[in-house]
Amino acid sequence: MGKPAVSGASTARERLAELVALRDVGDVLTRYCRALDRADLALMETVYWPDGEDIHGIYVGRASEFVPFIIGEITRYFTMGTHCLLNVHIDIAGDIATAESYLYSACRVRADMIETILGSRYFGQMAGRGLDPENAMFVMAGRYLDRLERRDGEWRILRRQVVTDWNDSRPSDEIRNEGMHASLRPIGEWGMGDPVYANSRFVTG
């Protein structure tokens, strides 16, 4: 017997469902970046399933414990950070999705954490360059390899592995109080004081 014919309406519904799933998975991936860059614990708790796993280099273990860990670490080591997703490839198979997301991250390192983050060779490499080695940036590029699961209509990360492709540690020449930079306000910050939370739709809970 031949395969039953698939109606155009059925195909359209399936394609629409796939597009909705792609949108929802993409929202989870970018929500992680927002939660991390705003140090928003409540928002980060909506990214992972509690029984999930994160393999992050600095952490390997249950997602339920990773969530408070990473929020604490980002504010401990850095004064500000930006995590961007570049190329993102998502495959949907029912209630399971896999994703490869290219990552670019730049974070300003706290002065007392530079050797911890960048290593003991950093100050020697910067010596004699006329730059301030205590005003440092941590820059890296890599990928998030994710497995996501949909439960009761909601997508979250079930397993994440971080792959590092390259890094570039350097002093920063940031200027905030001169020239045009002096008028570029407001300045972003960790937590609920950031301007994004003035828009109530970004507030969790």
PDB file of N, CA, C and O in Angstrom, residues 21-70:
ATOM      1  N   ALA A  21       8.032  26.535  17.251  1.00  0.00           N
ATOM      2  CA  ALA A  21       9.042  25.880  18.090  1.00  0.00           C
ATOM      3  C   ALA A  21      10.410  26.533  17.914  1.00  0.00           C
ATOM      4  O   ALA A  21      11.137  26.761  18.896  1.00  0.00           O
ATOM      5  N   LEU A  22      10.776  26.856  16.674  1.00  0.00           N
ATOM      6  CA  LEU A  22      12.048  27.531  16.426  1.00  0.00           C
ATOM      7  C   LEU A  22      12.095  28.885  17.128  1.00  0.00           C
ATOM      8  O   LEU A  22      13.112  29.251  17.724  1.00  0.00           O
ATOM      9  N   ARG A  23      10.991  29.611  17.069  1.00  0.00           N
ATOM     10  CA  ARG A  23      10.934  30.906  17.760  1.00  0.00           C
ATOM     11  C   ARG A  23      11.088  30.729  19.263  1.00  0.00           C
ATOM     12  O   ARG A  23      11.831  31.468  19.922  1.00  0.00           O
ATOM     13  N   ASP A  24      10.384  29.753  19.826  1.00  0.00           N
ATOM     14  CA  ASP A  24      10.406  29.562  21.275  1.00  0.00           C
ATOM     15  C   ASP A  24      11.770  29.082  21.760  1.00  0.00           C
ATOM     16  O   ASP A  24      12.246  29.508  22.821  1.00  0.00           O
ATOM     17  N   VAL A  25      12.416  28.217  20.995  1.00  0.00           N
ATOM     18  CA  VAL A  25      13.759  27.768  21.354  1.00  0.00           C
ATOM     19  C   VAL A  25      14.733  28.940  21.272  1.00  0.00           C
ATOM     20  O   VAL A  25      15.577  29.140  22.160  1.00  0.00           O
ATOM     21  N   GLY A  26      14.628  29.724  20.215  1.00  0.00           N
ATOM     22  CA  GLY A  26      15.487  30.901  20.093  1.00  0.00           C
ATOM     23  C   GLY A  26      15.307  31.868  21.244  1.00  0.00           C
ATOM     24  O   GLY A  26      16.274  32.478  21.718  1.00  0.00           O
ATOM     25  N   ASP A  27      14.078  31.994  21.734  1.00  0.00           N
ATOM     26  CA  ASP A  27      13.817  32.861  22.876  1.00  0.00           C
ATOM     27  C   ASP A  27      14.531  32.358  24.122  1.00  0.00           C
ATOM     28  O   ASP A  27      15.069  33.150  24.903  1.00  0.00           O
ATOM     29  N   VAL A  28      14.564  31.044  24.318  1.00  0.00           N
ATOM     30  CA  VAL A  28      15.284  30.470  25.465  1.00  0.00           C
ATOM     31  C   VAL A  28      16.773  30.807  25.374  1.00  0.00           C
ATOM     32  O   VAL A  28      17.403  31.200  26.364  1.00  0.00           O
ATOM     33  N   LEU A  29      17.340  30.672  24.182  1.00  0.00           N
ATOM     34  CA  LEU A  29      18.778  30.904  23.998  1.00  0.00           C
ATOM     35  C   LEU A  29      19.151  32.355  24.278  1.00  0.00           C
ATOM     36  O   LEU A  29      20.160  32.631  24.947  1.00  0.00           O
ATOM     37  N   THR A  30      18.362  33.303  23.790  1.00  0.00           N
ATOM     38  CA  THR A  30      18.683  34.711  24.035  1.00  0.00           C
ATOM     39  C   THR A  30      18.328  35.119  25.463  1.00  0.00           C
ATOM     40  O   THR A  30      18.953  36.025  26.022  1.00  0.00           O
ATOM     41  N   ARG A  31      17.344  34.450  26.055  1.00  0.00           N
ATOM     42  CA  ARG A  31      16.981  34.747  27.447  1.00  0.00           C
ATOM     43  C   ARG A  31      18.146  34.449  28.383  1.00  0.00           C
ATOM     44  O   ARG A  31      18.366  35.155  29.369  1.00  0.00           O
ATOM     45  N   TYR A  32      18.904  33.403  28.072  1.00  0.00           N
ATOM     46  CA  TYR A  32      20.097  33.092  28.874  1.00  0.00           C
ATOM     47  C   TYR A  32      21.061  34.279  28.868  1.00  0.00           C
ATOM     48  O   TYR A  32      21.581  34.673  29.915  1.00  0.00           O
ATOM     49  N   CYS A  33      21.307  34.855  27.693  1.00  0.00           N
ATOM     50  CA  CYS A  33      22.245  35.974  27.590  1.00  0.00           C
ATOM     51  C   CYS A  33      21.750  37.176  28.377  1.00  0.00           C
ATOM     52  O   CYS A  33      22.522  37.847  29.066  1.00  0.00           O
ATOM     53  N   ARG A  34      20.453  37.467  28.262  1.00  0.00           N
ATOM     54  CA  ARG A  34      19.913  38.602  29.020  1.00  0.00           C
ATOM     55  C   ARG A  34      20.033  38.350  30.517  1.00  0.00           C
ATOM     56  O   ARG A  34      20.432  39.241  31.287  1.00  0.00           O
ATOM     57  N   ALA A  35      19.679  37.148  30.962  1.00  0.00           N
ATOM     58  CA  ALA A  35      19.755  36.834  32.390  1.00  0.00           C
ATOM     59  C   ALA A  35      21.186  36.962  32.905  1.00  0.00           C
ATOM     60  O   ALA A  35      21.419  37.484  33.997  1.00  0.00           O
ATOM     61  N   LEU A  36      22.150  36.506  32.115  1.00  0.00           N
ATOM     62  CA  LEU A  36      23.543  36.565  32.533  1.00  0.00           C
ATOM     63  C   LEU A  36      24.060  38.003  32.565  1.00  0.00           C
ATOM     64  O   LEU A  36      24.689  38.429  33.544  1.00  0.00           O
ATOM     65  N   ASP A  37      23.766  38.771  31.525  1.00  0.00           N
ATOM     66  CA  ASP A  37      24.304  40.124  31.432  1.00  0.00           C
ATOM     67  C   ASP A  37      23.610  41.111  32.366  1.00  0.00           C
ATOM     68  O   ASP A  37      24.145  42.196  32.625  1.00  0.00           O
ATOM     69  N   ARG A  38      22.448  40.759  32.874  1.00  0.00           N
ATOM     70  CA  ARG A  38      21.773  41.593  33.872  1.00  0.00           C
ATOM     71  C   ARG A  38      21.873  40.964  35.262  1.00  0.00           C
ATOM     72  O   ARG A  38      21.331  41.494  36.224  1.00  0.00           O
ATOM     73  N   ALA A  39      22.547  39.818  35.378  1.00  0.00           N
ATOM     74  CA  ALA A  39      22.671  39.100  36.655  1.00  0.00           C
ATOM     75  C   ALA A  39      21.288  38.885  37.274  1.00  0.00           C
ATOM     76  O   ALA A  39      21.071  39.123  38.460  1.00  0.00           O
ATOM     77  N   ASP A  40      20.361  38.403  36.450  1.00  0.00           N
ATOM     78  CA  ASP A  40      18.963  38.244  36.839  1.00  0.00           C
ATOM     79  C   ASP A  40      18.704  36.775  37.182  1.00  0.00           C
ATOM     80  O   ASP A  40      18.467  35.947  36.301  1.00  0.00           O
ATOM     81  N   LEU A  41      18.746  36.459  38.455  1.00  0.00           N
ATOM     82  CA  LEU A  41      18.591  35.076  38.905  1.00  0.00           C
ATOM     83  C   LEU A  41      17.213  34.523  38.561  1.00  0.00           C
ATOM     84  O   LEU A  41      17.091  33.395  38.080  1.00  0.00           O
ATOM     85  N   ALA A  42      16.169  35.322  38.778  1.00  0.00           N
ATOM     86  CA  ALA A  42      14.812  34.853  38.506  1.00  0.00           C
ATOM     87  C   ALA A  42      14.635  34.525  37.025  1.00  0.00           C
ATOM     88  O   ALA A  42      13.981  33.533  36.675  1.00  0.00           O
ATOM     89  N   LEU A  43      15.194  35.342  36.154  1.00  0.00           N
ATOM     90  CA  LEU A  43      15.091  35.077  34.722  1.00  0.00           C
ATOM     91  C   LEU A  43      15.907  33.849  34.334  1.00  0.00           C
ATOM     92  O   LEU A  43      15.459  33.028  33.521  1.00  0.00           O
ATOM     93  N   MET A  44      17.098  33.705  34.909  1.00  0.00           N
ATOM     94  CA  MET A  44      17.928  32.537  34.601  1.00  0.00           C
ATOM     95  C   MET A  44      17.241  31.241  35.015  1.00  0.00           C
ATOM     96  O   MET A  44      17.426  30.196  34.369  1.00  0.00           O
ATOM     97  N   GLU A  45      16.437  31.271  36.045  1.00  0.00           N
ATOM     98  CA  GLU A  45      15.731  30.067  36.498  1.00  0.00           C
ATOM     99  C   GLU A  45      14.702  29.588  35.481  1.00  0.00           C
ATOM    100  O   GLU A  45      14.246  28.448  35.551  1.00  0.00           O
ATOM    101  N   THR A  46      14.336  30.438  34.507  1.00  0.00           N
ATOM    102  CA  THR A  46      13.382  30.038  33.474  1.00  0.00           C
ATOM    103  C   THR A  46      14.077  29.469  32.238  1.00  0.00           C
ATOM    104  O   THR A  46      13.401  29.099  31.277  1.00  0.00           O
ATOM    105  N   VAL A  47      15.403  29.398  32.255  1.00  0.00           N
ATOM    106  CA  VAL A  47      16.168  28.959  31.080  1.00  0.00           C
ATOM    107  C   VAL A  47      16.391  27.448  31.081  1.00  0.00           C
ATOM    108  O   VAL A  47      16.318  26.795  30.034  1.00  0.00           O
ATOM    109  N   TYR A  48      16.688  26.871  32.257  1.00  0.00           N
ATOM    110  CA  TYR A  48      17.035  25.449  32.374  1.00  0.00           C
ATOM    111  C   TYR A  48      15.917  24.674  33.063  1.00  0.00           C
ATOM    112  O   TYR A  48      15.250  25.198  33.965  1.00  0.00           O
ATOM    113  N   TRP A  49      15.772  23.392  32.685  1.00  0.00           N
ATOM    114  CA  TRP A  49      14.999  22.479  33.512  1.00  0.00           C
ATOM    115  C   TRP A  49      15.852  22.144  34.737  1.00  0.00           C
ATOM    116  O   TRP A  49      17.057  21.912  34.603  1.00  0.00           O
ATOM    117  N   PRO A  50      15.256  22.132  35.923  1.00  0.00           N
ATOM    118  CA  PRO A  50      16.047  21.902  37.145  1.00  0.00           C
ATOM    119  C   PRO A  50      16.840  20.597  37.138  1.00  0.00           C
ATOM    120  O   PRO A  50      17.906  20.509  37.746  1.00  0.00           O
ATOM    121  N   ASP A  51      16.321  19.567  36.444  1.00  0.00           N
ATOM    122  CA  ASP A  51      17.026  18.285  36.388  1.00  0.00           C
ATOM    123  C   ASP A  51      18.015  18.221  35.230  1.00  0.00           C
ATOM    124  O   ASP A  51      18.573  17.158  34.928  1.00  0.00           O
ATOM    125  N   GLY A  52      18.258  19.364  34.584  1.00  0.00           N
ATOM    126  CA  GLY A  52      19.178  19.409  33.461  1.00  0.00           C
ATOM    127  C   GLY A  52      20.635  19.417  33.905  1.00  0.00           C
ATOM    128  O   GLY A  52      20.954  19.325  35.097  1.00  0.00           O
ATOM    129  N   GLU A  53      21.516  19.553  32.917  1.00  0.00           N
ATOM    130  CA  GLU A  53      22.958  19.490  33.157  1.00  0.00           C
ATOM    131  C   GLU A  53      23.646  20.624  32.409  1.00  0.00           C
ATOM    132  O   GLU A  53      23.262  20.965  31.291  1.00  0.00           O
ATOM    133  N   ASP A  54      24.671  21.206  33.043  1.00  0.00           N
ATOM    134  CA  ASP A  54      25.496  22.208  32.373  1.00  0.00           C
ATOM    135  C   ASP A  54      26.960  21.805  32.471  1.00  0.00           C
ATOM    136  O   ASP A  54      27.457  21.481  33.558  1.00  0.00           O
ATOM    137  N   ILE A  55      27.641  21.830  31.320  1.00  0.00           N
ATOM    138  CA  ILE A  55      29.070  21.515  31.240  1.00  0.00           C
ATOM    139  C   ILE A  55      29.741  22.787  30.751  1.00  0.00           C
ATOM    140  O   ILE A  55      29.765  23.086  29.559  1.00  0.00           O
ATOM    141  N   HIS A  56      30.282  23.555  31.682  1.00  0.00           N
ATOM    142  CA  HIS A  56      30.658  24.938  31.410  1.00  0.00           C
ATOM    143  C   HIS A  56      32.155  25.195  31.566  1.00  0.00           C
ATOM    144  O   HIS A  56      32.597  26.334  31.513  1.00  0.00           O
ATOM    145  N   GLY A  57      32.938  24.155  31.813  1.00  0.00           N
ATOM    146  CA  GLY A  57      34.358  24.365  32.067  1.00  0.00           C
ATOM    147  C   GLY A  57      34.599  24.695  33.521  1.00  0.00           C
ATOM    148  O   GLY A  57      35.192  23.919  34.266  1.00  0.00           O
ATOM    149  N   ILE A  58      34.115  25.864  33.954  1.00  0.00           N
ATOM    150  CA  ILE A  58      34.235  26.259  35.356  1.00  0.00           C
ATOM    151  C   ILE A  58      33.214  25.545  36.225  1.00  0.00           C
ATOM    152  O   ILE A  58      33.281  25.610  37.456  1.00  0.00           O
ATOM    153  N   TYR A  59      32.273  24.855  35.600  1.00  0.00           N
ATOM    154  CA  TYR A  59      31.228  24.141  36.338  1.00  0.00           C
ATOM    155  C   TYR A  59      30.771  22.951  35.516  1.00  0.00           C
ATOM    156  O   TYR A  59      30.558  23.056  34.308  1.00  0.00           O
ATOM    157  N   VAL A  60      30.597  21.819  36.166  1.00  0.00           N
ATOM    158  CA  VAL A  60      29.999  20.635  35.548  1.00  0.00           C
ATOM    159  C   VAL A  60      29.036  20.046  36.572  1.00  0.00           C
ATOM    160  O   VAL A  60      29.455  19.651  37.667  1.00  0.00           O
ATOM    161  N   GLY A  61      27.750  20.018  36.229  1.00  0.00           N
ATOM    162  CA  GLY A  61      26.810  19.471  37.191  1.00  0.00           C
ATOM    163  C   GLY A  61      25.380  19.828  36.865  1.00  0.00           C
ATOM    164  O   GLY A  61      25.037  20.193  35.738  1.00  0.00           O
ATOM    165  N   ARG A  62      24.532  19.726  37.869  1.00  0.00           N
ATOM    166  CA  ARG A  62      23.102  19.932  37.704  1.00  0.00           C
ATOM    167  C   ARG A  62      22.790  21.395  37.412  1.00  0.00           C
ATOM    168  O   ARG A  62      23.375  22.312  37.981  1.00  0.00           O
ATOM    169  N   ALA A  63      21.828  21.591  36.531  1.00  0.00           N
ATOM    170  CA  ALA A  63      21.441  22.943  36.153  1.00  0.00           C
ATOM    171  C   ALA A  63      20.853  23.715  37.322  1.00  0.00           C
ATOM    172  O   ALA A  63      21.035  24.932  37.427  1.00  0.00           O
ATOM    173  N   SER A  64      20.143  23.030  38.220  1.00  0.00           N
ATOM    174  CA  SER A  64      19.530  23.713  39.357  1.00  0.00           C
ATOM    175  C   SER A  64      20.575  24.380  40.245  1.00  0.00           C
ATOM    176  O   SER A  64      20.298  25.410  40.873  1.00  0.00           O
ATOM    177  N   GLU A  65      21.771  23.815  40.290  1.00  0.00           N
ATOM    178  CA  GLU A  65      22.856  24.405  41.076  1.00  0.00           C
ATOM    179  C   GLU A  65      23.694  25.369  40.238  1.00  0.00           C
ATOM    180  O   GLU A  65      24.304  26.308  40.779  1.00  0.00           O
ATOM    181  N   PHE A  66      23.717  25.149  38.930  1.00  0.00           N
ATOM    182  CA  PHE A  66      24.474  26.048  38.050  1.00  0.00           C
ATOM    183  C   PHE A  66      23.876  27.441  38.022  1.00  0.00           C
ATOM    184  O   PHE A  66      24.607  28.439  37.988  1.00  0.00           O
ATOM    185  N   VAL A  67      22.559  27.534  38.043  1.00  0.00           N
ATOM    186  CA  VAL A  67      21.884  28.833  37.898  1.00  0.00           C
ATOM    187  C   VAL A  67      22.359  29.840  38.948  1.00  0.00           C
ATOM    188  O   VAL A  67      22.831  30.929  38.594  1.00  0.00           O
ATOM    189  N   PRO A  68      22.276  29.553  40.248  1.00  0.00           N
ATOM    190  CA  PRO A  68      22.796  30.537  41.212  1.00  0.00           C
ATOM    191  C   PRO A  68      24.310  30.678  41.154  1.00  0.00           C
ATOM    192  O   PRO A  68      24.855  31.760  41.422  1.00  0.00           O
ATOM    193  N   PHE A  69      25.004  29.586  40.783  1.00  0.00           N
ATOM    194  CA  PHE A  69      26.459  29.630  40.677  1.00  0.00           C
ATOM    195  C   PHE A  69      26.900  30.650  39.643  1.00  0.00           C
ATOM    196  O   PHE A  69      27.758  31.514  39.919  1.00  0.00           O
ATOM    197  N   ILE A  70      26.343  30.612  38.441  1.00  0.00           N
ATOM    198  CA  ILE A  70      26.839  31.461  37.365  1.00  0.00           C
ATOM    199  C   ILE A  70      26.474  32.925  37.595  1.00  0.00           C
ATOM    200  O   ILE A  70      27.244  33.830  37.247  1.00  0.00           O
TER     201      ILE A  70
END
